[in-house]
Amino acid sequence: MSEVATIDRDAVMVVLENIPDPEIPVLTITDLGIVRGFADNPPRVRISPTYTGCPATVAIEMAIREALDGAGFDDVHIERVLFPPWTTDWISERGRQRLNDYGIAPPSPSATAECPQCGSADTEEVSRFGSTPCKAQWRCKSCLEPFDRFKCH
Ligand SMILES: [Zn+2]
């Protein structure tokens, strides 16, 4: 058996921190909170899929694989961790700010959403189904702009 090279886990995490979310490119996958960390034997990154059945999950795994290979971490595997399940609470503060700046209302347990354009709380849900399964379509009654809201999950 050959000696297994030690993987620089900090370098692996830097690679992960720079992978954009395929659906919302202003967010990285670490902003989203889906990276659970690094584990040994075999070396692997542990990730939690976001929404079950969300097509982004496959795209995210492909993006991670490509980024790892590109950085020379061909030996690092990707492990899906299903418990505890990912929730929108795991989106980082920076991630929430970036969502808002991008025009998507960040998820929150409250029934109302603040308009990302003008900050008004006078908003209404137009449809549970936004541009992707993870988002709902909302409209601001103050500035009349439509916006996406990340569904709380
Ligand atoms: Zn508004």
PDB file of C-alpha atoms and ligand atoms in Angstrom:
ATOM      1  CA  MET A   1       0.000   0.000   0.000  1.00  0.00           C
ATOM      2  CA  SER A   2       1.331   3.391  -0.895  1.00  0.00           C
ATOM      3  CA  GLU A   3       1.534   6.266   1.514  1.00  0.00           C
ATOM      4  CA  VAL A   4      -1.513   8.512   1.276  1.00  0.00           C
ATOM      5  CA  ALA A   5      -0.574  12.141   0.837  1.00  0.00           C
ATOM      6  CA  THR A   6      -1.852  14.456   3.512  1.00  0.00           C
ATOM      7  CA  ILE A   7      -4.568  16.743   2.217  1.00  0.00           C
ATOM      8  CA  ASP A   8      -4.300  20.398   3.153  1.00  0.00           C
ATOM      9  CA  ARG A   9      -7.807  20.843   4.506  1.00  0.00           C
ATOM     10  CA  ASP A  10      -7.479  24.615   4.806  1.00  0.00           C
ATOM     11  CA  ALA A  11      -6.680  24.779   1.104  1.00  0.00           C
ATOM     12  CA  VAL A  12      -9.703  22.580   0.387  1.00  0.00           C
ATOM     13  CA  MET A  13     -11.934  24.932   2.398  1.00  0.00           C
ATOM     14  CA  VAL A  14     -10.594  27.930   0.461  1.00  0.00           C
ATOM     15  CA  VAL A  15     -11.567  26.174  -2.766  1.00  0.00           C
ATOM     16  CA  LEU A  16     -15.080  25.592  -1.387  1.00  0.00           C
ATOM     17  CA  GLU A  17     -15.407  29.191  -0.186  1.00  0.00           C
ATOM     18  CA  ASN A  18     -14.956  30.364  -3.752  1.00  0.00           C
ATOM     19  CA  ILE A  19     -17.555  28.165  -5.444  1.00  0.00           C
ATOM     20  CA  PRO A  20     -20.630  30.170  -6.419  1.00  0.00           C
ATOM     21  CA  ASP A  21     -24.076  28.725  -5.957  1.00  0.00           C
ATOM     22  CA  PRO A  22     -25.247  27.724  -9.471  1.00  0.00           C
ATOM     23  CA  GLU A  23     -28.643  29.344  -8.979  1.00  0.00           C
ATOM     24  CA  ILE A  24     -27.684  32.470  -7.076  1.00  0.00           C
ATOM     25  CA  PRO A  25     -24.119  33.305  -8.170  1.00  0.00           C
ATOM     26  CA  VAL A  26     -23.729  36.118  -5.627  1.00  0.00           C
ATOM     27  CA  LEU A  27     -23.708  33.445  -2.938  1.00  0.00           C
ATOM     28  CA  THR A  28     -20.942  30.944  -2.440  1.00  0.00           C
ATOM     29  CA  ILE A  29     -21.776  27.460  -1.243  1.00  0.00           C
ATOM     30  CA  THR A  30     -20.278  28.335   2.135  1.00  0.00           C
ATOM     31  CA  ASP A  31     -22.573  31.408   2.339  1.00  0.00           C
ATOM     32  CA  LEU A  32     -25.441  28.986   1.775  1.00  0.00           C
ATOM     33  CA  GLY A  33     -24.230  26.899   4.687  1.00  0.00           C
ATOM     34  CA  ILE A  34     -24.254  23.582   2.867  1.00  0.00           C
ATOM     35  CA  VAL A  35     -20.597  22.755   3.574  1.00  0.00           C
ATOM     36  CA  ARG A  36     -20.377  20.714   6.752  1.00  0.00           C
ATOM     37  CA  GLY A  37     -16.624  20.417   6.819  1.00  0.00           C
ATOM     38  CA  PHE A  38     -13.807  18.078   6.001  1.00  0.00           C
ATOM     39  CA  ALA A  39     -13.285  14.501   7.142  1.00  0.00           C
ATOM     40  CA  ASP A  40     -10.469  11.987   6.802  1.00  0.00           C
ATOM     41  CA  ASN A  41     -10.215   8.331   5.803  1.00  0.00           C
ATOM     42  CA  PRO A  42     -10.974   8.729   3.011  1.00  0.00           C
ATOM     43  CA  PRO A  43     -10.447  12.484   2.634  1.00  0.00           C
ATOM     44  CA  ARG A  44     -13.822  13.996   1.837  1.00  0.00           C
ATOM     45  CA  VAL A  45     -15.829  17.158   2.035  1.00  0.00           C
ATOM     46  CA  ARG A  46     -19.184  16.763   3.701  1.00  0.00           C
ATOM     47  CA  ILE A  47     -22.076  18.691   2.237  1.00  0.00           C
ATOM     48  CA  SER A  48     -25.776  18.852   2.952  1.00  0.00           C
ATOM     49  CA  PRO A  49     -28.103  19.242   0.003  1.00  0.00           C
ATOM     50  CA  THR A  50     -30.478  22.166   0.257  1.00  0.00           C
ATOM     51  CA  TYR A  51     -33.996  21.422  -0.874  1.00  0.00           C
ATOM     52  CA  THR A  52     -34.762  17.794  -1.534  1.00  0.00           C
ATOM     53  CA  GLY A  53     -35.261  17.477  -5.244  1.00  0.00           C
ATOM     54  CA  CYS A  54     -33.821  20.898  -5.899  1.00  0.00           C
ATOM     55  CA  PRO A  55     -32.035  20.560  -9.242  1.00  0.00           C
ATOM     56  CA  ALA A  56     -29.293  22.819  -7.874  1.00  0.00           C
ATOM     57  CA  THR A  57     -28.011  19.999  -5.658  1.00  0.00           C
ATOM     58  CA  VAL A  58     -26.614  18.064  -8.596  1.00  0.00           C
ATOM     59  CA  ALA A  59     -25.193  21.240 -10.122  1.00  0.00           C
ATOM     60  CA  ILE A  60     -23.551  22.134  -6.801  1.00  0.00           C
ATOM     61  CA  GLU A  61     -21.930  18.706  -6.520  1.00  0.00           C
ATOM     62  CA  MET A  62     -20.641  18.991 -10.074  1.00  0.00           C
ATOM     63  CA  ALA A  63     -19.267  22.458  -9.346  1.00  0.00           C
ATOM     64  CA  ILE A  64     -17.492  21.153  -6.222  1.00  0.00           C
ATOM     65  CA  ARG A  65     -16.039  18.199  -8.125  1.00  0.00           C
ATOM     66  CA  GLU A  66     -14.754  20.478 -10.883  1.00  0.00           C
ATOM     67  CA  ALA A  67     -13.262  22.993  -8.460  1.00  0.00           C
ATOM     68  CA  LEU A  68     -11.539  20.280  -6.407  1.00  0.00           C
ATOM     69  CA  ASP A  69     -10.121  18.591  -9.503  1.00  0.00           C
ATOM     70  CA  GLY A  70      -9.012  21.959 -10.834  1.00  0.00           C
ATOM     71  CA  ALA A  71      -7.143  22.672  -7.600  1.00  0.00           C
ATOM     72  CA  GLY A  72      -5.451  19.268  -7.676  1.00  0.00           C
ATOM     73  CA  PHE A  73      -7.664  17.642  -5.027  1.00  0.00           C
ATOM     74  CA  ASP A  74      -8.727  14.702  -7.199  1.00  0.00           C
ATOM     75  CA  ASP A  75      -8.459  12.410  -4.160  1.00  0.00           C
ATOM     76  CA  VAL A  76     -11.003  14.336  -2.124  1.00  0.00           C
ATOM     77  CA  HIS A  77     -14.444  12.755  -2.219  1.00  0.00           C
ATOM     78  CA  ILE A  78     -17.804  14.407  -1.768  1.00  0.00           C
ATOM     79  CA  GLU A  79     -20.070  12.983   0.916  1.00  0.00           C
ATOM     80  CA  ARG A  80     -23.731  13.890   1.218  1.00  0.00           C
ATOM     81  CA  VAL A  81     -24.873  14.332   4.791  1.00  0.00           C
ATOM     82  CA  LEU A  82     -28.632  14.234   5.231  1.00  0.00           C
ATOM     83  CA  PHE A  83     -28.858  14.667   9.010  1.00  0.00           C
ATOM     84  CA  PRO A  84     -29.425  17.076  10.493  1.00  0.00           C
ATOM     85  CA  PRO A  85     -31.137  18.414   7.385  1.00  0.00           C
ATOM     86  CA  TRP A  86     -30.101  21.753   5.956  1.00  0.00           C
ATOM     87  CA  THR A  87     -32.353  24.668   6.764  1.00  0.00           C
ATOM     88  CA  THR A  88     -32.340  28.268   5.613  1.00  0.00           C
ATOM     89  CA  ASP A  89     -31.093  29.152   9.130  1.00  0.00           C
ATOM     90  CA  TRP A  90     -27.683  27.987   7.952  1.00  0.00           C
ATOM     91  CA  ILE A  91     -27.352  30.796   5.431  1.00  0.00           C
ATOM     92  CA  SER A  92     -24.639  33.058   6.817  1.00  0.00           C
ATOM     93  CA  GLU A  93     -25.127  36.729   7.725  1.00  0.00           C
ATOM     94  CA  ARG A  94     -22.953  37.655   4.770  1.00  0.00           C
ATOM     95  CA  GLY A  95     -25.094  35.399   2.587  1.00  0.00           C
ATOM     96  CA  ARG A  96     -28.309  37.124   3.752  1.00  0.00           C
ATOM     97  CA  GLN A  97     -26.841  40.534   3.038  1.00  0.00           C
ATOM     98  CA  ARG A  98     -25.741  39.432  -0.405  1.00  0.00           C
ATOM     99  CA  LEU A  99     -29.172  37.985  -1.193  1.00  0.00           C
ATOM    100  CA  ASN A 100     -30.785  41.270  -0.256  1.00  0.00           C
ATOM    101  CA  ASP A 101     -28.276  43.265  -2.323  1.00  0.00           C
ATOM    102  CA  TYR A 102     -29.043  40.961  -5.238  1.00  0.00           C
ATOM    103  CA  GLY A 103     -32.767  41.718  -4.944  1.00  0.00           C
ATOM    104  CA  ILE A 104     -33.854  38.494  -3.269  1.00  0.00           C
ATOM    105  CA  ALA A 105     -35.498  38.773   0.125  1.00  0.00           C
ATOM    106  CA  PRO A 106     -33.610  36.491   2.507  1.00  0.00           C
ATOM    107  CA  PRO A 107     -35.578  33.732   4.229  1.00  0.00           C
ATOM    108  CA  SER A 108     -37.114  34.544   7.574  1.00  0.00           C
ATOM    109  CA  PRO A 109     -39.730  32.877   9.732  1.00  0.00           C
ATOM    110  CA  SER A 110     -41.933  35.977   9.593  1.00  0.00           C
ATOM    111  CA  ALA A 111     -44.993  35.958   7.347  1.00  0.00           C
ATOM    112  CA  THR A 112     -44.007  39.221   5.695  1.00  0.00           C
ATOM    113  CA  ALA A 113     -40.967  40.044   3.608  1.00  0.00           C
ATOM    114  CA  GLU A 114     -39.114  43.317   3.325  1.00  0.00           C
ATOM    115  CA  CYS A 115     -38.783  44.683  -0.199  1.00  0.00           C
ATOM    116  CA  PRO A 116     -35.103  44.380  -1.254  1.00  0.00           C
ATOM    117  CA  GLN A 117     -35.507  47.506  -3.415  1.00  0.00           C
ATOM    118  CA  CYS A 118     -37.017  50.038  -1.015  1.00  0.00           C
ATOM    119  CA  GLY A 119     -37.115  48.253   2.345  1.00  0.00           C
ATOM    120  CA  SER A 120     -40.880  48.550   2.689  1.00  0.00           C
ATOM    121  CA  ALA A 121     -42.666  45.849   4.658  1.00  0.00           C
ATOM    122  CA  ASP A 122     -45.844  46.485   2.667  1.00  0.00           C
ATOM    123  CA  THR A 123     -45.405  43.446   0.438  1.00  0.00           C
ATOM    124  CA  GLU A 124     -47.491  40.497  -0.696  1.00  0.00           C
ATOM    125  CA  GLU A 125     -46.867  37.026  -1.993  1.00  0.00           C
ATOM    126  CA  VAL A 126     -47.932  36.667  -5.612  1.00  0.00           C
ATOM    127  CA  SER A 127     -47.075  33.010  -6.090  1.00  0.00           C
ATOM    128  CA  ARG A 128     -45.461  30.224  -4.102  1.00  0.00           C
ATOM    129  CA  PHE A 129     -43.575  29.388  -7.269  1.00  0.00           C
ATOM    130  CA  GLY A 130     -40.845  31.811  -8.234  1.00  0.00           C
ATOM    131  CA  SER A 131     -38.114  31.532 -10.825  1.00  0.00           C
ATOM    132  CA  THR A 132     -36.794  28.400  -9.098  1.00  0.00           C
ATOM    133  CA  PRO A 133     -38.393  25.896  -6.694  1.00  0.00           C
ATOM    134  CA  CYS A 134     -36.488  27.499  -3.809  1.00  0.00           C
ATOM    135  CA  LYS A 135     -38.041  30.915  -4.273  1.00  0.00           C
ATOM    136  CA  ALA A 136     -41.484  32.460  -4.113  1.00  0.00           C
ATOM    137  CA  GLN A 137     -42.639  35.413  -6.160  1.00  0.00           C
ATOM    138  CA  TRP A 138     -43.452  38.540  -4.164  1.00  0.00           C
ATOM    139  CA  ARG A 139     -44.456  42.086  -4.978  1.00  0.00           C
ATOM    140  CA  CYS A 140     -43.862  45.338  -3.151  1.00  0.00           C
ATOM    141  CA  LYS A 141     -46.957  47.513  -2.741  1.00  0.00           C
ATOM    142  CA  SER A 142     -44.865  50.633  -2.098  1.00  0.00           C
ATOM    143  CA  CYS A 143     -42.540  50.690  -5.115  1.00  0.00           C
ATOM    144  CA  LEU A 144     -44.566  48.075  -7.056  1.00  0.00           C
ATOM    145  CA  GLU A 145     -41.417  46.089  -7.880  1.00  0.00           C
ATOM    146  CA  PRO A 146     -41.693  42.307  -8.030  1.00  0.00           C
ATOM    147  CA  PHE A 147     -39.024  40.349  -6.194  1.00  0.00           C
ATOM    148  CA  ASP A 148     -38.066  36.804  -5.305  1.00  0.00           C
ATOM    149  CA  ARG A 149     -38.105  35.621  -1.753  1.00  0.00           C
ATOM    150  CA  PHE A 150     -36.016  32.694  -0.630  1.00  0.00           C
ATOM    151  CA  LYS A 151     -38.486  30.230   0.862  1.00  0.00           C
ATOM    152  CA  CYS A 152     -38.025  29.437   4.491  1.00  0.00           C
ATOM    153  CA  HIS A 153     -37.339  25.775   4.958  1.00  0.00           C
TER     154      HIS A 153
HETATM  155 ZN    ZN B   1     -40.337  48.241  -2.628  1.00  0.00          ZN
END
